[in-house]
């Protein structure tokens, strides 16, 4: 259902429920539990996010739609329509700090979930993207090994793993914490 967030149940952004969606009134079996920048309904189904109904009805009518993730550090070559789809029609994910989507090949990447060191280790490109981020922030290189091996899928700090839909490159961001 979501190109940029293929399995929201696996990532923890959606959980099972037997209650009906507060917007559409349909029992869908799963409800969204990730962030909502807007009015949070009791129960929100994924169909209402996919259709854009949730963005339209949970925001300020005529002023601003609701969003499910922030548009931060969006590269210039990414079309505005992609950013709209990511922020308004794609389930977001919970993070300790503000976490935005990652982009590659002029498109948004697919969010695969939280990742600890064991999840990142098989993807050297993802580890490298973290290393470059850290260097940009001026962290001493020798602290990187310690940092990357301390990443914990269920704890803090954690990393967020993405995969480019075009070239298949794995990318990672992390909570600054
Ligand atoms: Zn619904
Ligand atoms: Zn790519």
PDB file of N, CA, C and O in Angstrom, residues 14-87:
ATOM      1  N   UNK A  14       2.191   0.432  12.913  1.00  0.00           N
ATOM      2  CA  UNK A  14       0.797   0.010  12.937  1.00  0.00           C
ATOM      3  C   UNK A  14       0.693  -1.261  13.770  1.00  0.00           C
ATOM      4  O   UNK A  14       1.618  -2.071  13.786  1.00  0.00           O
ATOM      5  N   UNK A  15      -0.417  -1.399  14.501  1.00  0.00           N
ATOM      6  CA  UNK A  15      -0.622  -2.583  15.344  1.00  0.00           C
ATOM      7  C   UNK A  15      -2.029  -3.129  15.105  1.00  0.00           C
ATOM      8  O   UNK A  15      -2.906  -2.426  14.590  1.00  0.00           O
ATOM      9  N   UNK A  16      -2.231  -4.368  15.533  1.00  0.00           N
ATOM     10  CA  UNK A  16      -3.534  -5.009  15.351  1.00  0.00           C
ATOM     11  C   UNK A  16      -4.595  -4.328  16.221  1.00  0.00           C
ATOM     12  O   UNK A  16      -4.310  -3.842  17.311  1.00  0.00           O
ATOM     13  N   UNK A  17      -5.809  -4.280  15.709  1.00  0.00           N
ATOM     14  CA  UNK A  17      -6.932  -3.759  16.480  1.00  0.00           C
ATOM     15  C   UNK A  17      -8.208  -4.402  15.964  1.00  0.00           C
ATOM     16  O   UNK A  17      -8.272  -4.831  14.814  1.00  0.00           O
ATOM     17  N   UNK A  18      -9.230  -4.490  16.837  1.00  0.00           N
ATOM     18  CA  UNK A  18     -10.526  -4.952  16.337  1.00  0.00           C
ATOM     19  C   UNK A  18     -11.515  -3.791  16.336  1.00  0.00           C
ATOM     20  O   UNK A  18     -12.713  -3.972  16.175  1.00  0.00           O
ATOM     21  N   UNK A  19     -10.988  -2.585  16.507  1.00  0.00           N
ATOM     22  CA  UNK A  19     -11.862  -1.414  16.502  1.00  0.00           C
ATOM     23  C   UNK A  19     -11.909  -0.764  15.119  1.00  0.00           C
ATOM     24  O   UNK A  19     -10.962  -0.865  14.340  1.00  0.00           O
ATOM     25  N   UNK A  20     -13.011  -0.084  14.868  1.00  0.00           N
ATOM     26  CA  UNK A  20     -13.185   0.574  13.573  1.00  0.00           C
ATOM     27  C   UNK A  20     -12.443   1.903  13.530  1.00  0.00           C
ATOM     28  O   UNK A  20     -12.276   2.587  14.549  1.00  0.00           O
ATOM     29  N   UNK A  21     -12.004   2.275  12.355  1.00  0.00           N
ATOM     30  CA  UNK A  21     -11.313   3.548  12.137  1.00  0.00           C
ATOM     31  C   UNK A  21     -12.256   4.713  12.464  1.00  0.00           C
ATOM     32  O   UNK A  21     -13.410   4.724  12.051  1.00  0.00           O
ATOM     33  N   UNK A  22     -11.737   5.696  13.180  1.00  0.00           N
ATOM     34  CA  UNK A  22     -12.556   6.855  13.567  1.00  0.00           C
ATOM     35  C   UNK A  22     -12.938   7.717  12.366  1.00  0.00           C
ATOM     36  O   UNK A  22     -13.915   8.456  12.423  1.00  0.00           O
ATOM     37  N   UNK A  23     -12.168   7.648  11.304  1.00  0.00           N
ATOM     38  CA  UNK A  23     -12.480   8.484  10.139  1.00  0.00           C
ATOM     39  C   UNK A  23     -13.442   7.804   9.174  1.00  0.00           C
ATOM     40  O   UNK A  23     -14.446   8.370   8.786  1.00  0.00           O
ATOM     41  N   UNK A  24     -13.112   6.573   8.773  1.00  0.00           N
ATOM     42  CA  UNK A  24     -13.929   5.915   7.735  1.00  0.00           C
ATOM     43  C   UNK A  24     -14.939   4.934   8.324  1.00  0.00           C
ATOM     44  O   UNK A  24     -15.820   4.457   7.609  1.00  0.00           O
ATOM     45  N   UNK A  25     -14.797   4.599   9.605  1.00  0.00           N
ATOM     46  CA  UNK A  25     -15.771   3.711  10.242  1.00  0.00           C
ATOM     47  C   UNK A  25     -15.614   2.238   9.898  1.00  0.00           C
ATOM     48  O   UNK A  25     -16.444   1.416  10.272  1.00  0.00           O
ATOM     49  N   UNK A  26     -14.541   1.894   9.194  1.00  0.00           N
ATOM     50  CA  UNK A  26     -14.355   0.503   8.780  1.00  0.00           C
ATOM     51  C   UNK A  26     -13.371  -0.197   9.715  1.00  0.00           C
ATOM     52  O   UNK A  26     -12.375   0.384  10.128  1.00  0.00           O
ATOM     53  N   UNK A  27     -13.672  -1.447  10.054  1.00  0.00           N
ATOM     54  CA  UNK A  27     -12.733  -2.273  10.825  1.00  0.00           C
ATOM     55  C   UNK A  27     -11.708  -2.847   9.865  1.00  0.00           C
ATOM     56  O   UNK A  27     -12.022  -3.682   9.039  1.00  0.00           O
ATOM     57  N   UNK A  28     -10.481  -2.390   9.985  1.00  0.00           N
ATOM     58  CA  UNK A  28      -9.442  -2.811   9.036  1.00  0.00           C
ATOM     59  C   UNK A  28      -8.498  -3.848   9.623  1.00  0.00           C
ATOM     60  O   UNK A  28      -7.642  -4.361   8.914  1.00  0.00           O
ATOM     61  N   UNK A  29      -8.567  -4.068  10.938  1.00  0.00           N
ATOM     62  CA  UNK A  29      -7.670  -5.043  11.549  1.00  0.00           C
ATOM     63  C   UNK A  29      -6.374  -4.447  12.066  1.00  0.00           C
ATOM     64  O   UNK A  29      -5.767  -4.987  12.972  1.00  0.00           O
ATOM     65  N   UNK A  30      -5.929  -3.331  11.471  1.00  0.00           N
ATOM     66  CA  UNK A  30      -4.740  -2.658  12.000  1.00  0.00           C
ATOM     67  C   UNK A  30      -5.006  -1.157  12.119  1.00  0.00           C
ATOM     68  O   UNK A  30      -5.810  -0.590  11.383  1.00  0.00           O
ATOM     69  N   UNK A  31      -4.338  -0.550  13.065  1.00  0.00           N
ATOM     70  CA  UNK A  31      -4.440   0.894  13.283  1.00  0.00           C
ATOM     71  C   UNK A  31      -3.049   1.503  13.279  1.00  0.00           C
ATOM     72  O   UNK A  31      -2.072   0.880  13.686  1.00  0.00           O
ATOM     73  N   UNK A  32      -2.988   2.729  12.857  1.00  0.00           N
ATOM     74  CA  UNK A  32      -1.728   3.469  12.827  1.00  0.00           C
ATOM     75  C   UNK A  32      -1.409   4.008  14.214  1.00  0.00           C
ATOM     76  O   UNK A  32      -2.285   4.563  14.876  1.00  0.00           O
ATOM     77  N   UNK A  33      -0.183   3.839  14.668  1.00  0.00           N
ATOM     78  CA  UNK A  33       0.206   4.335  15.992  1.00  0.00           C
ATOM     79  C   UNK A  33       1.438   5.244  15.931  1.00  0.00           C
ATOM     80  O   UNK A  33       2.008   5.595  16.956  1.00  0.00           O
ATOM     81  N   UNK A  34       1.854   5.611  14.740  1.00  0.00           N
ATOM     82  CA  UNK A  34       3.013   6.502  14.596  1.00  0.00           C
ATOM     83  C   UNK A  34       2.619   7.945  14.833  1.00  0.00           C
ATOM     84  O   UNK A  34       1.501   8.253  15.237  1.00  0.00           O
ATOM     85  N   UNK A  35       3.545   8.863  14.570  1.00  0.00           N
ATOM     86  CA  UNK A  35       3.282  10.281  14.829  1.00  0.00           C
ATOM     87  C   UNK A  35       2.198  10.872  13.913  1.00  0.00           C
ATOM     88  O   UNK A  35       2.070  10.464  12.755  1.00  0.00           O
ATOM     89  N   UNK A  36       1.429  11.804  14.464  1.00  0.00           N
ATOM     90  CA  UNK A  36       0.462  12.584  13.676  1.00  0.00           C
ATOM     91  C   UNK A  36       0.723  14.051  13.986  1.00  0.00           C
ATOM     92  O   UNK A  36       0.625  14.472  15.138  1.00  0.00           O
ATOM     93  N   UNK A  37       1.109  14.821  12.977  1.00  0.00           N
ATOM     94  CA  UNK A  37       1.226  16.271  13.166  1.00  0.00           C
ATOM     95  C   UNK A  37      -0.101  16.860  12.736  1.00  0.00           C
ATOM     96  O   UNK A  37      -0.301  17.248  11.593  1.00  0.00           O
ATOM     97  N   UNK A  38      -1.038  16.881  13.670  1.00  0.00           N
ATOM     98  CA  UNK A  38      -2.406  17.287  13.411  1.00  0.00           C
ATOM     99  C   UNK A  38      -3.258  16.730  14.541  1.00  0.00           C
ATOM    100  O   UNK A  38      -2.734  16.423  15.611  1.00  0.00           O
ATOM    101  N   UNK A  39      -4.570  16.589  14.315  1.00  0.00           N
ATOM    102  CA  UNK A  39      -5.450  16.026  15.336  1.00  0.00           C
ATOM    103  C   UNK A  39      -5.370  14.516  15.298  1.00  0.00           C
ATOM    104  O   UNK A  39      -5.634  13.913  14.268  1.00  0.00           O
ATOM    105  N   UNK A  40      -5.033  13.906  16.415  1.00  0.00           N
ATOM    106  CA  UNK A  40      -4.941  12.444  16.436  1.00  0.00           C
ATOM    107  C   UNK A  40      -6.306  11.844  16.747  1.00  0.00           C
ATOM    108  O   UNK A  40      -6.857  12.099  17.808  1.00  0.00           O
ATOM    109  N   UNK A  41      -6.852  11.049  15.823  1.00  0.00           N
ATOM    110  CA  UNK A  41      -8.134  10.398  16.112  1.00  0.00           C
ATOM    111  C   UNK A  41      -7.903   9.189  17.018  1.00  0.00           C
ATOM    112  O   UNK A  41      -6.763   8.731  17.151  1.00  0.00           O
ATOM    113  N   UNK A  42      -8.971   8.653  17.635  1.00  0.00           N
ATOM    114  CA  UNK A  42      -8.812   7.477  18.500  1.00  0.00           C
ATOM    115  C   UNK A  42      -8.188   6.333  17.716  1.00  0.00           C
ATOM    116  O   UNK A  42      -7.200   5.748  18.132  1.00  0.00           O
ATOM    117  N   UNK A  43      -8.801   6.033  16.594  1.00  0.00           N
ATOM    118  CA  UNK A  43      -8.331   4.920  15.757  1.00  0.00           C
ATOM    119  C   UNK A  43      -8.170   5.456  14.338  1.00  0.00           C
ATOM    120  O   UNK A  43      -9.082   6.088  13.804  1.00  0.00           O
ATOM    121  N   UNK A  44      -7.008   5.204  13.762  1.00  0.00           N
ATOM    122  CA  UNK A  44      -6.768   5.662  12.388  1.00  0.00           C
ATOM    123  C   UNK A  44      -6.262   4.486  11.563  1.00  0.00           C
ATOM    124  O   UNK A  44      -5.266   3.857  11.924  1.00  0.00           O
ATOM    125  N   UNK A  45      -6.962   4.193  10.474  1.00  0.00           N
ATOM    126  CA  UNK A  45      -6.538   3.061   9.646  1.00  0.00           C
ATOM    127  C   UNK A  45      -5.542   3.524   8.582  1.00  0.00           C
ATOM    128  O   UNK A  45      -5.406   4.718   8.298  1.00  0.00           O
ATOM    129  N   UNK A  46      -4.864   2.556   7.994  1.00  0.00           N
ATOM    130  CA  UNK A  46      -3.846   2.881   6.987  1.00  0.00           C
ATOM    131  C   UNK A  46      -4.475   3.307   5.662  1.00  0.00           C
ATOM    132  O   UNK A  46      -3.876   4.068   4.909  1.00  0.00           O
ATOM    133  N   UNK A  47      -5.679   2.823   5.388  1.00  0.00           N
ATOM    134  CA  UNK A  47      -6.345   3.220   4.144  1.00  0.00           C
ATOM    135  C   UNK A  47      -6.595   4.726   4.121  1.00  0.00           C
ATOM    136  O   UNK A  47      -6.476   5.360   3.080  1.00  0.00           O
ATOM    137  N   UNK A  48      -6.977   5.274   5.270  1.00  0.00           N
ATOM    138  CA  UNK A  48      -7.251   6.718   5.327  1.00  0.00           C
ATOM    139  C   UNK A  48      -5.974   7.535   5.152  1.00  0.00           C
ATOM    140  O   UNK A  48      -6.020   8.662   4.669  1.00  0.00           O
ATOM    141  N   UNK A  49      -4.827   6.961   5.560  1.00  0.00           N
ATOM    142  CA  UNK A  49      -3.555   7.653   5.297  1.00  0.00           C
ATOM    143  C   UNK A  49      -3.235   7.574   3.799  1.00  0.00           C
ATOM    144  O   UNK A  49      -2.933   8.577   3.158  1.00  0.00           O
ATOM    145  N   UNK A  50      -3.384   6.380   3.221  1.00  0.00           N
ATOM    146  CA  UNK A  50      -3.038   6.175   1.809  1.00  0.00           C
ATOM    147  C   UNK A  50      -3.878   7.048   0.880  1.00  0.00           C
ATOM    148  O   UNK A  50      -3.378   7.578  -0.117  1.00  0.00           O
ATOM    149  N   UNK A  51      -5.136   7.218   1.211  1.00  0.00           N
ATOM    150  CA  UNK A  51      -6.044   7.955   0.325  1.00  0.00           C
ATOM    151  C   UNK A  51      -5.871   9.470   0.428  1.00  0.00           C
ATOM    152  O   UNK A  51      -6.374  10.223  -0.393  1.00  0.00           O
ATOM    153  N   UNK A  52      -5.189   9.917   1.485  1.00  0.00           N
ATOM    154  CA  UNK A  52      -5.052  11.350   1.699  1.00  0.00           C
ATOM    155  C   UNK A  52      -6.182  11.912   2.561  1.00  0.00           C
ATOM    156  O   UNK A  52      -6.161  13.084   2.950  1.00  0.00           O
ATOM    157  N   UNK A  53      -7.148  11.058   2.865  1.00  0.00           N
ATOM    158  CA  UNK A  53      -8.285  11.481   3.685  1.00  0.00           C
ATOM    159  C   UNK A  53      -7.813  11.934   5.082  1.00  0.00           C
ATOM    160  O   UNK A  53      -8.283  12.941   5.604  1.00  0.00           O
ATOM    161  N   UNK A  54      -6.882  11.187   5.645  1.00  0.00           N
ATOM    162  CA  UNK A  54      -6.398  11.522   6.988  1.00  0.00           C
ATOM    163  C   UNK A  54      -5.678  12.875   6.981  1.00  0.00           C
ATOM    164  O   UNK A  54      -5.913  13.714   7.852  1.00  0.00           O
ATOM    165  N   UNK A  55      -4.830  13.104   5.981  1.00  0.00           N
ATOM    166  CA  UNK A  55      -4.114  14.391   5.912  1.00  0.00           C
ATOM    167  C   UNK A  55      -5.116  15.536   5.796  1.00  0.00           C
ATOM    168  O   UNK A  55      -4.963  16.586   6.430  1.00  0.00           O
ATOM    169  N   UNK A  56      -6.152  15.313   4.991  1.00  0.00           N
ATOM    170  CA  UNK A  56      -7.136  16.372   4.758  1.00  0.00           C
ATOM    171  C   UNK A  56      -7.967  16.655   6.006  1.00  0.00           C
ATOM    172  O   UNK A  56      -8.156  17.809   6.381  1.00  0.00           O
ATOM    173  N   UNK A  57      -8.429  15.588   6.669  1.00  0.00           N
ATOM    174  CA  UNK A  57      -9.381  15.789   7.765  1.00  0.00           C
ATOM    175  C   UNK A  57      -8.737  16.042   9.121  1.00  0.00           C
ATOM    176  O   UNK A  57      -9.386  16.546  10.035  1.00  0.00           O
ATOM    177  N   UNK A  58      -7.480  15.685   9.288  1.00  0.00           N
ATOM    178  CA  UNK A  58      -6.854  15.847  10.608  1.00  0.00           C
ATOM    179  C   UNK A  58      -6.040  17.134  10.706  1.00  0.00           C
ATOM    180  O   UNK A  58      -5.555  17.496  11.760  1.00  0.00           O
ATOM    181  N   UNK A  59      -5.880  17.821   9.594  1.00  0.00           N
ATOM    182  CA  UNK A  59      -5.150  19.080   9.613  1.00  0.00           C
ATOM    183  C   UNK A  59      -6.093  20.235   9.906  1.00  0.00           C
ATOM    184  O   UNK A  59      -7.214  20.035  10.344  1.00  0.00           O
ATOM    185  N   UNK A  60      -5.612  21.438   9.667  1.00  0.00           N
ATOM    186  CA  UNK A  60      -6.458  22.619   9.807  1.00  0.00           C
ATOM    187  C   UNK A  60      -7.123  22.850   8.450  1.00  0.00           C
ATOM    188  O   UNK A  60      -6.426  23.170   7.496  1.00  0.00           O
ATOM    189  N   UNK A  61      -8.445  22.658   8.350  1.00  0.00           N
ATOM    190  CA  UNK A  61      -9.118  22.706   7.054  1.00  0.00           C
ATOM    191  C   UNK A  61      -8.834  23.993   6.289  1.00  0.00           C
ATOM    192  O   UNK A  61      -8.969  25.092   6.829  1.00  0.00           O
ATOM    193  N   UNK A  62      -8.409  23.848   5.049  1.00  0.00           N
ATOM    194  CA  UNK A  62      -8.139  24.997   4.204  1.00  0.00           C
ATOM    195  C   UNK A  62      -6.848  25.721   4.522  1.00  0.00           C
ATOM    196  O   UNK A  62      -6.450  26.632   3.798  1.00  0.00           O
ATOM    197  N   UNK A  63      -6.184  25.336   5.602  1.00  0.00           N
ATOM    198  CA  UNK A  63      -4.954  26.024   5.993  1.00  0.00           C
ATOM    199  C   UNK A  63      -3.748  25.097   5.797  1.00  0.00           C
ATOM    200  O   UNK A  63      -2.839  25.382   5.026  1.00  0.00           O
ATOM    201  N   UNK A  64      -3.771  23.971   6.505  1.00  0.00           N
ATOM    202  CA  UNK A  64      -2.646  23.058   6.434  1.00  0.00           C
ATOM    203  C   UNK A  64      -3.113  21.628   6.624  1.00  0.00           C
ATOM    204  O   UNK A  64      -3.869  21.348   7.549  1.00  0.00           O
ATOM    205  N   UNK A  65      -2.664  20.731   5.771  1.00  0.00           N
ATOM    206  CA  UNK A  65      -3.015  19.319   5.968  1.00  0.00           C
ATOM    207  C   UNK A  65      -2.222  18.736   7.135  1.00  0.00           C
ATOM    208  O   UNK A  65      -1.199  19.298   7.537  1.00  0.00           O
ATOM    209  N   UNK A  66      -2.717  17.640   7.684  1.00  0.00           N
ATOM    210  CA  UNK A  66      -1.942  16.932   8.702  1.00  0.00           C
ATOM    211  C   UNK A  66      -0.782  16.215   8.007  1.00  0.00           C
ATOM    212  O   UNK A  66      -0.834  15.943   6.818  1.00  0.00           O
ATOM    213  N   UNK A  67       0.270  15.943   8.779  1.00  0.00           N
ATOM    214  CA  UNK A  67       1.414  15.209   8.237  1.00  0.00           C
ATOM    215  C   UNK A  67       1.797  14.086   9.206  1.00  0.00           C
ATOM    216  O   UNK A  67       1.449  14.122  10.384  1.00  0.00           O
ATOM    217  N   UNK A  68       2.509  13.098   8.681  1.00  0.00           N
ATOM    218  CA  UNK A  68       2.889  11.936   9.491  1.00  0.00           C
ATOM    219  C   UNK A  68       4.396  11.821   9.648  1.00  0.00           C
ATOM    220  O   UNK A  68       4.898  10.973  10.365  1.00  0.00           O
ATOM    221  N   UNK A  69       5.112  12.677   8.944  1.00  0.00           N
ATOM    222  CA  UNK A  69       6.561  12.808   9.151  1.00  0.00           C
ATOM    223  C   UNK A  69       6.941  14.212   8.693  1.00  0.00           C
ATOM    224  O   UNK A  69       6.161  14.879   8.011  1.00  0.00           O
ATOM    225  N   UNK A  70       8.131  14.634   9.080  1.00  0.00           N
ATOM    226  CA  UNK A  70       8.603  15.964   8.708  1.00  0.00           C
ATOM    227  C   UNK A  70       9.403  15.930   7.419  1.00  0.00           C
ATOM    228  O   UNK A  70      10.096  14.962   7.151  1.00  0.00           O
ATOM    229  N   UNK A  71       9.307  16.999   6.655  1.00  0.00           N
ATOM    230  CA  UNK A  71      10.157  17.130   5.475  1.00  0.00           C
ATOM    231  C   UNK A  71      11.404  17.896   5.899  1.00  0.00           C
ATOM    232  O   UNK A  71      11.377  19.113   6.017  1.00  0.00           O
ATOM    233  N   UNK A  72      12.488  17.160   6.171  1.00  0.00           N
ATOM    234  CA  UNK A  72      13.730  17.837   6.544  1.00  0.00           C
ATOM    235  C   UNK A  72      14.873  17.343   5.668  1.00  0.00           C
ATOM    236  O   UNK A  72      14.924  16.170   5.308  1.00  0.00           O
ATOM    237  N   UNK A  73      15.777  18.235   5.335  1.00  0.00           N
ATOM    238  CA  UNK A  73      16.934  17.898   4.487  1.00  0.00           C
ATOM    239  C   UNK A  73      16.514  17.223   3.189  1.00  0.00           C
ATOM    240  O   UNK A  73      17.075  16.200   2.811  1.00  0.00           O
ATOM    241  N   UNK A  74      15.504  17.760   2.525  1.00  0.00           N
ATOM    242  CA  UNK A  74      15.068  17.170   1.250  1.00  0.00           C
ATOM    243  C   UNK A  74      15.976  17.680   0.136  1.00  0.00           C
ATOM    244  O   UNK A  74      16.109  18.893  -0.049  1.00  0.00           O
ATOM    245  N   UNK A  75      16.621  16.776  -0.611  1.00  0.00           N
ATOM    246  CA  UNK A  75      17.494  17.236  -1.712  1.00  0.00           C
ATOM    247  C   UNK A  75      16.696  17.997  -2.774  1.00  0.00           C
ATOM    248  O   UNK A  75      15.507  17.732  -2.981  1.00  0.00           O
ATOM    249  N   UNK A  76      17.373  18.920  -3.440  1.00  0.00           N
ATOM    250  CA  UNK A  76      16.719  19.776  -4.439  1.00  0.00           C
ATOM    251  C   UNK A  76      16.118  18.999  -5.607  1.00  0.00           C
ATOM    252  O   UNK A  76      15.187  19.471  -6.246  1.00  0.00           O
ATOM    253  N   UNK A  77      16.682  17.834  -5.919  1.00  0.00           N
ATOM    254  CA  UNK A  77      16.213  17.103  -7.103  1.00  0.00           C
ATOM    255  C   UNK A  77      14.987  16.215  -6.832  1.00  0.00           C
ATOM    256  O   UNK A  77      14.530  15.493  -7.705  1.00  0.00           O
ATOM    257  N   UNK A  78      14.463  16.261  -5.619  1.00  0.00           N
ATOM    258  CA  UNK A  78      13.285  15.455  -5.294  1.00  0.00           C
ATOM    259  C   UNK A  78      12.021  16.266  -5.598  1.00  0.00           C
ATOM    260  O   UNK A  78      11.843  17.359  -5.070  1.00  0.00           O
ATOM    261  N   UNK A  79      11.135  15.739  -6.462  1.00  0.00           N
ATOM    262  CA  UNK A  79       9.917  16.485  -6.810  1.00  0.00           C
ATOM    263  C   UNK A  79       9.021  16.724  -5.588  1.00  0.00           C
ATOM    264  O   UNK A  79       8.948  15.884  -4.686  1.00  0.00           O
ATOM    265  N   UNK A  80       8.335  17.862  -5.597  1.00  0.00           N
ATOM    266  CA  UNK A  80       7.464  18.213  -4.473  1.00  0.00           C
ATOM    267  C   UNK A  80       6.387  17.154  -4.245  1.00  0.00           C
ATOM    268  O   UNK A  80       5.983  16.898  -3.111  1.00  0.00           O
ATOM    269  N   UNK A  81       5.930  16.530  -5.326  1.00  0.00           N
ATOM    270  CA  UNK A  81       4.890  15.503  -5.192  1.00  0.00           C
ATOM    271  C   UNK A  81       5.349  14.311  -4.358  1.00  0.00           C
ATOM    272  O   UNK A  81       4.557  13.697  -3.641  1.00  0.00           O
ATOM    273  N   UNK A  82       6.642  14.005  -4.448  1.00  0.00           N
ATOM    274  CA  UNK A  82       7.195  12.903  -3.650  1.00  0.00           C
ATOM    275  C   UNK A  82       7.174  13.282  -2.167  1.00  0.00           C
ATOM    276  O   UNK A  82       6.806  12.480  -1.306  1.00  0.00           O
ATOM    277  N   UNK A  83       7.552  14.523  -1.881  1.00  0.00           N
ATOM    278  CA  UNK A  83       7.576  14.972  -0.490  1.00  0.00           C
ATOM    279  C   UNK A  83       6.150  14.963   0.079  1.00  0.00           C
ATOM    280  O   UNK A  83       5.921  14.550   1.214  1.00  0.00           O
ATOM    281  N   UNK A  84       5.176  15.378  -0.732  1.00  0.00           N
ATOM    282  CA  UNK A  84       3.778  15.328  -0.291  1.00  0.00           C
ATOM    283  C   UNK A  84       3.354  13.891   0.017  1.00  0.00           C
ATOM    284  O   UNK A  84       2.692  13.630   1.016  1.00  0.00           O
ATOM    285  N   UNK A  85       3.733  12.978  -0.857  1.00  0.00           N
ATOM    286  CA  UNK A  85       3.331  11.585  -0.631  1.00  0.00           C
ATOM    287  C   UNK A  85       3.965  11.039   0.654  1.00  0.00           C
ATOM    288  O   UNK A  85       3.309  10.362   1.441  1.00  0.00           O
ATOM    289  N   UNK A  86       5.235  11.359   0.869  1.00  0.00           N
ATOM    290  CA  UNK A  86       5.920  10.873   2.067  1.00  0.00           C
ATOM    291  C   UNK A  86       5.306  11.470   3.333  1.00  0.00           C
ATOM    292  O   UNK A  86       5.030  10.759   4.297  1.00  0.00           O
ATOM    293  N   UNK A  87       5.099  12.763   3.337  1.00  0.00           N
ATOM    294  CA  UNK A  87       4.678  13.417   4.579  1.00  0.00           C
ATOM    295  C   UNK A  87       3.178  13.307   4.844  1.00  0.00           C
ATOM    296  O   UNK A  87       2.760  13.275   5.995  1.00  0.00           O
TER     297      UNK A  87
END
